[in-house]
PDB file of C-alpha atoms in Angstrom:
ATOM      1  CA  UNK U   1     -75.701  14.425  40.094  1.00 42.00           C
ATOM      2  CA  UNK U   2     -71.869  14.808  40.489  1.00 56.00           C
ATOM      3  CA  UNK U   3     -70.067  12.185  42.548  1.00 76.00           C
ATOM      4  CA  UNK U   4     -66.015  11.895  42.570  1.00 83.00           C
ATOM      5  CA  UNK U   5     -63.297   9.307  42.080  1.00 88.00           C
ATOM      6  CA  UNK U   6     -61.977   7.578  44.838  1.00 89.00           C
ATOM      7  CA  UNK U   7     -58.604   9.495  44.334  1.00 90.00           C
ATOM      8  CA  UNK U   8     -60.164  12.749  45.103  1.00 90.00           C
ATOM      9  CA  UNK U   9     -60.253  15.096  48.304  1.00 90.00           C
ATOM     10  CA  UNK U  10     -64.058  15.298  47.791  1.00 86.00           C
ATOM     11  CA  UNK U  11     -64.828  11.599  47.456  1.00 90.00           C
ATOM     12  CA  UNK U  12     -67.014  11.693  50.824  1.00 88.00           C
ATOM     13  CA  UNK U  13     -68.389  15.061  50.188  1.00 87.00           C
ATOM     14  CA  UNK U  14     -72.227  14.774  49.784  1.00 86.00           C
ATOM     15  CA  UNK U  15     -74.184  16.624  46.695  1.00 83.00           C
ATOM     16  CA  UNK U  16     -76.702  19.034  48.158  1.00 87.00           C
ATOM     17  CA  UNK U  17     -79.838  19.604  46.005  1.00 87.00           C
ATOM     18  CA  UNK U  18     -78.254  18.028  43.150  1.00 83.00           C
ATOM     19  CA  UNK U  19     -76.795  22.006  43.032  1.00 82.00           C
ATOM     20  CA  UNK U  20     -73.893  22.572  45.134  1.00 83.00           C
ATOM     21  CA  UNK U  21     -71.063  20.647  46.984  1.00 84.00           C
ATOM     22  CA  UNK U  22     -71.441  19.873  50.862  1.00 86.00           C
ATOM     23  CA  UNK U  23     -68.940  20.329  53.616  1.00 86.00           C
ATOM     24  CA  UNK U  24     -65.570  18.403  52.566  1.00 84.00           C
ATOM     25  CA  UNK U  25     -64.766  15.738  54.864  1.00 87.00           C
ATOM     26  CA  UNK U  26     -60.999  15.414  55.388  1.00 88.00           C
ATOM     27  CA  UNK U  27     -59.918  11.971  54.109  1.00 91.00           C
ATOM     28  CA  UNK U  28     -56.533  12.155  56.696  1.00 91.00           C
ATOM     29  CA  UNK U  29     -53.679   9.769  55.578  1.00 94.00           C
ATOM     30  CA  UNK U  30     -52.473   7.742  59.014  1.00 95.00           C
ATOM     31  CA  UNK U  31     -48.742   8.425  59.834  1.00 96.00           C
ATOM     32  CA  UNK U  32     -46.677   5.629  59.595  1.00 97.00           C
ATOM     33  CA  UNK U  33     -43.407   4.213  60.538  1.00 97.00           C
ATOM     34  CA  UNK U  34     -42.797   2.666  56.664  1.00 96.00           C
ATOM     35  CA  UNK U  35     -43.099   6.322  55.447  1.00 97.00           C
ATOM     36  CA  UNK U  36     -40.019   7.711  53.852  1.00 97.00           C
ATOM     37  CA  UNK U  37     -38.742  11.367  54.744  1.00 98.00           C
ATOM     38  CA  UNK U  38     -37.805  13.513  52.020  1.00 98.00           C
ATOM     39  CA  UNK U  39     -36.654  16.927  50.748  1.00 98.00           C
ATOM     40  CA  UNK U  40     -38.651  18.337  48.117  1.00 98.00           C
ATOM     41  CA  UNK U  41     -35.989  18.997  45.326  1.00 98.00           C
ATOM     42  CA  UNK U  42     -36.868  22.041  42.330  1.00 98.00           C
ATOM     43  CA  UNK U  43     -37.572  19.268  39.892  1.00 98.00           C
ATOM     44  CA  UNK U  44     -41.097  19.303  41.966  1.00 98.00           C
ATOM     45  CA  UNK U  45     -41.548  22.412  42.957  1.00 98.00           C
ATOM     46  CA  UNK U  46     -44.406  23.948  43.470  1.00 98.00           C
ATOM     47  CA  UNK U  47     -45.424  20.641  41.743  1.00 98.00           C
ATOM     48  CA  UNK U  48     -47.184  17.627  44.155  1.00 98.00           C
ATOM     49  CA  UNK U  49     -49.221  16.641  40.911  1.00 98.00           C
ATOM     50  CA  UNK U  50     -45.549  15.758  39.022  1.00 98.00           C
ATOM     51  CA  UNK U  51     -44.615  14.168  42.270  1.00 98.00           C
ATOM     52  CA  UNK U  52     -48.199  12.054  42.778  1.00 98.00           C
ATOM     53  CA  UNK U  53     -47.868  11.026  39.240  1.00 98.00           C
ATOM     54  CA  UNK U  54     -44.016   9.849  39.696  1.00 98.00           C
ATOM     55  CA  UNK U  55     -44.501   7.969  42.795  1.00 98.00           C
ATOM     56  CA  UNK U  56     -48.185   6.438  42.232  1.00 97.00           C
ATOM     57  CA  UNK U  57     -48.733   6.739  38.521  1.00 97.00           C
ATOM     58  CA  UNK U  58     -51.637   9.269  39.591  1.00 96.00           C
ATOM     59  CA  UNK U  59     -51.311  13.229  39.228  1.00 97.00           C
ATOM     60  CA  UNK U  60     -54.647  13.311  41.011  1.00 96.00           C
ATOM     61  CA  UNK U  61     -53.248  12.179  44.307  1.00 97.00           C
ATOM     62  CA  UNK U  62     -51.071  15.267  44.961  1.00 97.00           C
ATOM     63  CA  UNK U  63     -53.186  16.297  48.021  1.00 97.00           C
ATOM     64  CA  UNK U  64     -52.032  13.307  49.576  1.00 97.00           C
ATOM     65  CA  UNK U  65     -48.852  15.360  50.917  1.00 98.00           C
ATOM     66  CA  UNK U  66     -50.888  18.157  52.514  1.00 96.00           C
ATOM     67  CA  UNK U  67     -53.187  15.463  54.025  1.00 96.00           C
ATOM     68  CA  UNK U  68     -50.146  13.659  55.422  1.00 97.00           C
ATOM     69  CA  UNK U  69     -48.170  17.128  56.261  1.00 97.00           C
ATOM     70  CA  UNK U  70     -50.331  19.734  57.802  1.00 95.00           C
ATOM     71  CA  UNK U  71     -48.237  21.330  59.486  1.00 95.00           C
ATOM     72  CA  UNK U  72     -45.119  21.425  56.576  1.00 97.00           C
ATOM     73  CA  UNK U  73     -47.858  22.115  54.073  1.00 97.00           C
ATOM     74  CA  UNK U  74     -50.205  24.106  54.725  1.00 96.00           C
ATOM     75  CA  UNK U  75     -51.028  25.134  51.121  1.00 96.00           C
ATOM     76  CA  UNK U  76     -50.610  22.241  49.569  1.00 94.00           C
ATOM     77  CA  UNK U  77     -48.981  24.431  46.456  1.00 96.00           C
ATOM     78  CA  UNK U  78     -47.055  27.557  47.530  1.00 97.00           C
ATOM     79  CA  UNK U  79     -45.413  25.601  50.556  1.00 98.00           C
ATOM     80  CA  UNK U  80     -44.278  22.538  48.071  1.00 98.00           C
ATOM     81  CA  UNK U  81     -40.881  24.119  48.162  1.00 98.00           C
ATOM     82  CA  UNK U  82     -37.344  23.286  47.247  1.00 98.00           C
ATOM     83  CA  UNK U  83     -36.036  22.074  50.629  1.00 98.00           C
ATOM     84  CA  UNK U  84     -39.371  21.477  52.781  1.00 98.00           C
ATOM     85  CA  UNK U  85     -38.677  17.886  54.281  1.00 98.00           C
ATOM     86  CA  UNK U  86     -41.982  15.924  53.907  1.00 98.00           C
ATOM     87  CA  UNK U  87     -43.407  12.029  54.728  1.00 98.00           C
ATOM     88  CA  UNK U  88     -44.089  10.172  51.580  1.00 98.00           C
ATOM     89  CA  UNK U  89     -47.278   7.561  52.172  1.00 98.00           C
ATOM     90  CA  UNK U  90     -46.764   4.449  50.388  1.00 97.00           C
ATOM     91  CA  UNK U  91     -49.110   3.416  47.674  1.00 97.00           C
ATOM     92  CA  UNK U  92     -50.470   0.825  49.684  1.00 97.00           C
ATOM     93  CA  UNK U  93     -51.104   2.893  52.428  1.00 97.00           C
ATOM     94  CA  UNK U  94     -53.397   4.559  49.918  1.00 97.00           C
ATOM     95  CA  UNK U  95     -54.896   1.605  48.835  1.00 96.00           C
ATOM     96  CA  UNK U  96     -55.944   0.584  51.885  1.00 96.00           C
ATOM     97  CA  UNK U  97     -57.452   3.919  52.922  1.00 95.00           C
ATOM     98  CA  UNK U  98     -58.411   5.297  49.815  1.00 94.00           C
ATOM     99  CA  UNK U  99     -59.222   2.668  48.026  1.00 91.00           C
ATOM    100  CA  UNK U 100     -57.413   3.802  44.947  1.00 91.00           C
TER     101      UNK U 100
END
């Protein structure tokens, strides 16, 4: 039987059968005031794993930013542009809800 890390989008997602993946189960990331605002620049473009890895020593967090963006991001990859302004979570703010 599969299960995932903490750090991943599927952490809550059930194993069915011990065959296939259940519904995901969105793990949202709270909005807060201590978030900082920033402008993607091209040294992370089309790059949130460079970005998760920079800021919280973990590539595996990039879907963090969708989770915490939906409606800058809405694929978490081709809309991680130069220029798209975007709320950065704290890592404790992932600690605390993610447990990582």
């Amino acid at each position: 039987m599969a299960s995932y890390a903490q750090s991943s989008p599927y952490y809550l997602a059930e194993i069915v059968n011990n065959e296939y993946l259940d519904i995901m189960i969105d793990r949202p990331i709270p909005k807060l005031a201590s978030d900082v605002y920033w402008k993607i620049t091209t040294a992370y473009e089309y790059r949130p794993d460079m970005l998760a890895f920079d800021l919280y020593a973990n590539p595996k967090l990039w879907w963090v930013f969708a989770q915490r963006n939906p409606n800058t991001l809405k694929d978490p990859y081709f809309d991680f542009v130069t220029g798209a302004g975007i709320y950065l979570p704290k890592l404790t703010t992932l600690q605390q809800v993610l447990g990582v």
